[in-house]
Short mmCIF file of C-alpha atoms in Angstrom, two decimals:
data_model
loop_
_atom_site.label_atom_id
_atom_site.label_comp_id
_atom_site.label_asym_id
_atom_site.label_seq_id
_atom_site.Cartn_x
_atom_site.Cartn_y
_atom_site.Cartn_z
CA MET B 193 12.99 8.22 7.64
CA SER B 194 9.31 7.51 8.02
CA ILE B 195 7.19 6.61 5.01
CA ILE B 196 5.08 9.78 5.28
CA SER B 197 8.04 12.01 5.10
CA MET B 198 9.53 9.98 2.24
CA LEU B 199 6.21 10.25 0.37
CA LEU B 200 6.01 13.92 1.18
CA GLY B 201 9.43 14.53 -0.02
CA GLU B 202 8.70 12.59 -3.38
CA LYS B 203 5.57 14.59 -3.76
CA LYS B 204 7.48 17.88 -3.53
CA LYS B 205 9.86 16.87 -6.11
CA THR B 206 7.20 15.88 -8.56
CA ALA B 207 4.96 18.94 -7.43
CA SER B 208 2.50 19.24 -10.39
CA VAL B 209 -1.05 20.37 -10.40
CA ALA B 210 -2.62 19.74 -7.08
CA LYS B 211 -4.80 16.81 -7.43
CA GLU B 212 -6.41 14.19 -5.30
CA ARG B 213 -4.11 11.17 -5.46
CA LEU B 214 -4.04 7.67 -3.94
CA GLN B 215 -1.01 5.51 -3.74
CA ILE B 216 -1.00 1.85 -2.75
CA ILE B 217 2.08 0.12 -1.96
CA LEU B 218 2.21 -3.63 -1.56
CA ALA B 219 5.64 -4.87 -0.06
CA ARG B 220 6.03 -8.45 0.28
CA GLU B 221 9.09 -9.89 2.08
CA ARG B 222 9.65 -13.35 1.30
CA VAL B 223 11.47 -15.96 3.44
CA GLY B 224 14.44 -17.97 1.93
CA GLY B 225 13.07 -20.62 -0.57
CA SER B 226 9.42 -19.51 -0.15
CA GLY B 227 9.34 -19.54 -3.80
CA PHE B 228 6.68 -22.22 -3.52
CA GLN B 229 4.29 -19.67 -2.48
CA PRO B 230 2.30 -18.52 -5.49
CA ASP B 231 3.21 -15.03 -6.72
CA TYR B 232 -0.22 -13.41 -5.66
CA LEU B 233 0.83 -9.79 -5.75
CA PRO B 234 -0.68 -9.12 -9.30
CA ALA B 235 -3.93 -10.93 -8.44
CA LEU B 236 -4.06 -9.05 -5.09
CA GLN B 237 -3.33 -5.78 -6.98
CA ARG B 238 -6.45 -6.38 -9.45
CA GLU B 239 -8.67 -7.15 -6.42
CA LEU B 240 -7.54 -4.25 -4.49
CA MET B 241 -8.42 -1.84 -7.42
CA ALA B 242 -11.95 -3.36 -7.51
CA VAL B 243 -12.32 -2.57 -3.87
CA ILE B 244 -10.97 1.01 -4.17
CA SER B 245 -13.19 1.71 -7.10
CA LYS B 246 -16.15 1.27 -4.62
CA TYR B 247 -14.80 4.40 -2.87
CA VAL B 248 -13.46 6.57 -5.56
CA SER B 249 -14.20 6.51 -9.33
CA ILE B 250 -11.17 5.59 -11.17
CA ASN B 251 -10.19 6.08 -14.82
CA PRO B 252 -8.08 3.20 -15.93
CA GLU B 253 -5.79 5.65 -17.82
CA ASP B 254 -4.98 7.44 -14.54
CA ILE B 255 -3.57 4.22 -13.09
CA LYS B 256 0.27 3.76 -12.85
CA VAL B 257 1.49 0.26 -11.67
CA GLN B 258 5.26 -0.50 -10.99
CA LEU B 259 6.55 -3.96 -9.69
CA GLU B 260 10.12 -3.89 -8.24
CA ARG B 261 12.16 -6.83 -6.85
CA GLN B 262 15.17 -6.53 -4.74
CA GLU B 263 16.70 -9.25 -2.61
CA ASN B 264 13.82 -10.99 -0.98
CA LEU B 265 11.61 -7.91 -1.18
CA GLU B 266 8.88 -7.35 -3.81
CA VAL B 267 7.11 -4.04 -4.07
CA LEU B 268 4.02 -3.42 -6.06
CA GLU B 269 3.31 0.26 -6.39
CA VAL B 270 -0.02 1.70 -7.76
CA LYS B 271 -0.43 5.39 -8.22
CA ILE B 272 -3.96 6.71 -9.00
CA GLU B 273 -4.74 10.30 -10.00
CA LEU B 274 -8.43 10.83 -8.95
CA PRO B 275 -10.81 12.95 -10.92
CA ASP B 276 -11.60 16.42 -9.44
CA VAL B 277 -15.29 15.80 -9.20
CA PRO B 278 -16.02 14.25 -5.76
CA ARG B 279 -17.66 10.77 -6.03
CA MET D 222 15.50 7.21 -2.64
CA SER D 223 12.98 4.75 -4.30
CA ILE D 224 10.30 3.04 -2.17
CA ILE D 225 11.98 -0.43 -2.41
CA SER D 226 15.37 0.99 -1.32
CA MET D 227 13.63 2.70 1.51
CA LEU D 228 11.70 -0.38 2.67
CA LEU D 229 14.91 -2.49 2.36
CA GLY D 230 16.65 -0.02 4.52
CA GLU D 231 13.83 -0.21 7.25
CA LYS D 232 14.01 -4.12 7.03
CA LYS D 233 17.72 -4.19 7.77
CA LYS D 234 17.27 -1.83 10.89
CA THR D 235 14.51 -4.07 12.32
CA ALA D 236 16.20 -7.31 11.10
CA SER D 237 14.58 -9.83 13.16
CA VAL D 238 13.64 -13.46 12.51
CA ALA D 239 13.18 -13.93 8.77
CA LYS D 240 9.37 -14.17 8.33
CA GLU D 241 7.07 -13.73 5.40
CA ARG D 242 5.67 -10.33 5.82
CA LEU D 243 3.32 -8.26 3.85
CA GLN D 244 3.16 -4.36 4.12
CA ILE D 245 0.28 -2.29 2.60
CA ILE D 246 0.78 1.42 2.52
CA LEU D 247 -2.27 3.67 1.32
CA ALA D 248 -1.30 7.17 0.82
CA ARG D 249 -3.87 9.66 0.10
CA GLU D 250 -3.06 13.22 -1.12
CA ARG D 251 -5.97 15.51 -0.49
CA VAL D 252 -6.62 18.71 -2.49
CA GLY D 253 -7.20 22.05 -0.60
CA GLY D 254 -10.71 22.02 0.87
CA SER D 255 -11.49 18.32 -0.30
CA GLY D 256 -12.34 17.85 3.28
CA PHE D 257 -15.96 17.30 1.97
CA GLN D 258 -14.72 13.93 0.52
CA PRO D 259 -15.48 11.35 3.31
CA ASP D 260 -12.61 9.84 5.11
CA TYR D 261 -12.66 6.34 3.46
CA LEU D 262 -9.23 5.16 4.35
CA PRO D 263 -10.24 3.08 7.55
CA ALA D 264 -13.33 1.58 5.58
CA LEU D 265 -10.90 0.82 2.64
CA GLN D 266 -8.44 -0.73 4.83
CA ARG D 267 -10.81 -3.26 6.38
CA GLU D 268 -11.98 -4.27 2.89
CA LEU D 269 -8.51 -4.59 1.81
CA MET D 270 -7.84 -6.92 4.71
CA ALA D 271 -10.66 -8.96 3.56
CA VAL D 272 -9.15 -9.20 0.09
CA ILE D 273 -5.85 -10.08 1.40
CA SER D 274 -6.95 -12.79 3.57
CA LYS D 275 -8.18 -14.83 0.48
CA TYR D 276 -4.52 -15.10 -0.46
CA VAL D 277 -2.88 -15.51 2.76
CA SER D 278 -4.12 -16.68 6.13
CA ILE D 279 -3.92 -13.69 8.44
CA ASN D 280 -3.89 -13.81 12.32
CA PRO D 281 -5.54 -10.56 13.56
CA GLU D 282 -2.88 -10.37 16.40
CA ASP D 283 -0.17 -10.27 13.66
CA ILE D 284 -1.58 -7.06 12.14
CA LYS D 285 -0.15 -3.51 12.94
CA VAL D 286 -2.07 -0.53 11.63
CA GLN D 287 -0.66 3.00 11.73
CA LEU D 288 -2.42 6.07 10.47
CA GLU D 289 -0.33 9.25 10.04
CA ARG D 290 -1.25 12.80 8.66
CA GLN D 291 1.06 15.54 7.59
CA GLU D 292 0.22 18.52 5.48
CA ASN D 293 -2.25 17.20 2.94
CA LEU D 294 -1.02 13.79 3.04
CA GLU D 295 -2.70 10.91 4.82
CA VAL D 296 -0.76 7.62 5.20
CA LEU D 297 -2.28 4.38 6.35
CA GLU D 298 0.33 1.62 7.01
CA VAL D 299 -0.66 -1.88 7.63
CA LYS D 300 2.06 -4.54 8.48
CA ILE D 301 1.18 -8.14 8.59
CA GLU D 302 3.48 -10.99 9.84
CA LEU D 303 2.40 -14.23 8.00
CA PRO D 304 2.46 -17.61 9.38
CA ASP D 305 5.30 -19.73 8.46
CA VAL D 306 3.02 -22.58 7.08
CA PRO D 307 2.30 -21.81 3.45
CA ARG D 308 -1.55 -21.34 2.72
#
């Protein structure tokens, strides 16, 4: 299943009011004992939000962040509902 | 199916040499005639790469970019294989 078909499927399940939305997924696959590498996803996420807010106006309350870890995979998911008024 | 289980499944299918990898997925859900909004994903992707390269050293040849559009969903997927040597 491709990522776009999965996201479309997810969208249909949670079909709510049609809104402009942006979803950012950061997936980091670690290698064995690469624990020595700093955990940079949270810092990276903050910086990515700063970059994104240059393109679309973001209301902090409309941001949902979820961090999941399974096996050697770490997935940070950020969902942003965008205001109706175009920037 | 959650995003992390889907990415884990995808990883197992393409199980190759264990490498540190980073995957960024930008999914934009447009509303009806929001065609008037500029297509900012490509520009956003370039800026995100600049931010990411502050955290991990990226070799341009190790970056794969894929843009898909289906219905009102636009998904930009960036896959980066990271060098073995920790930054």
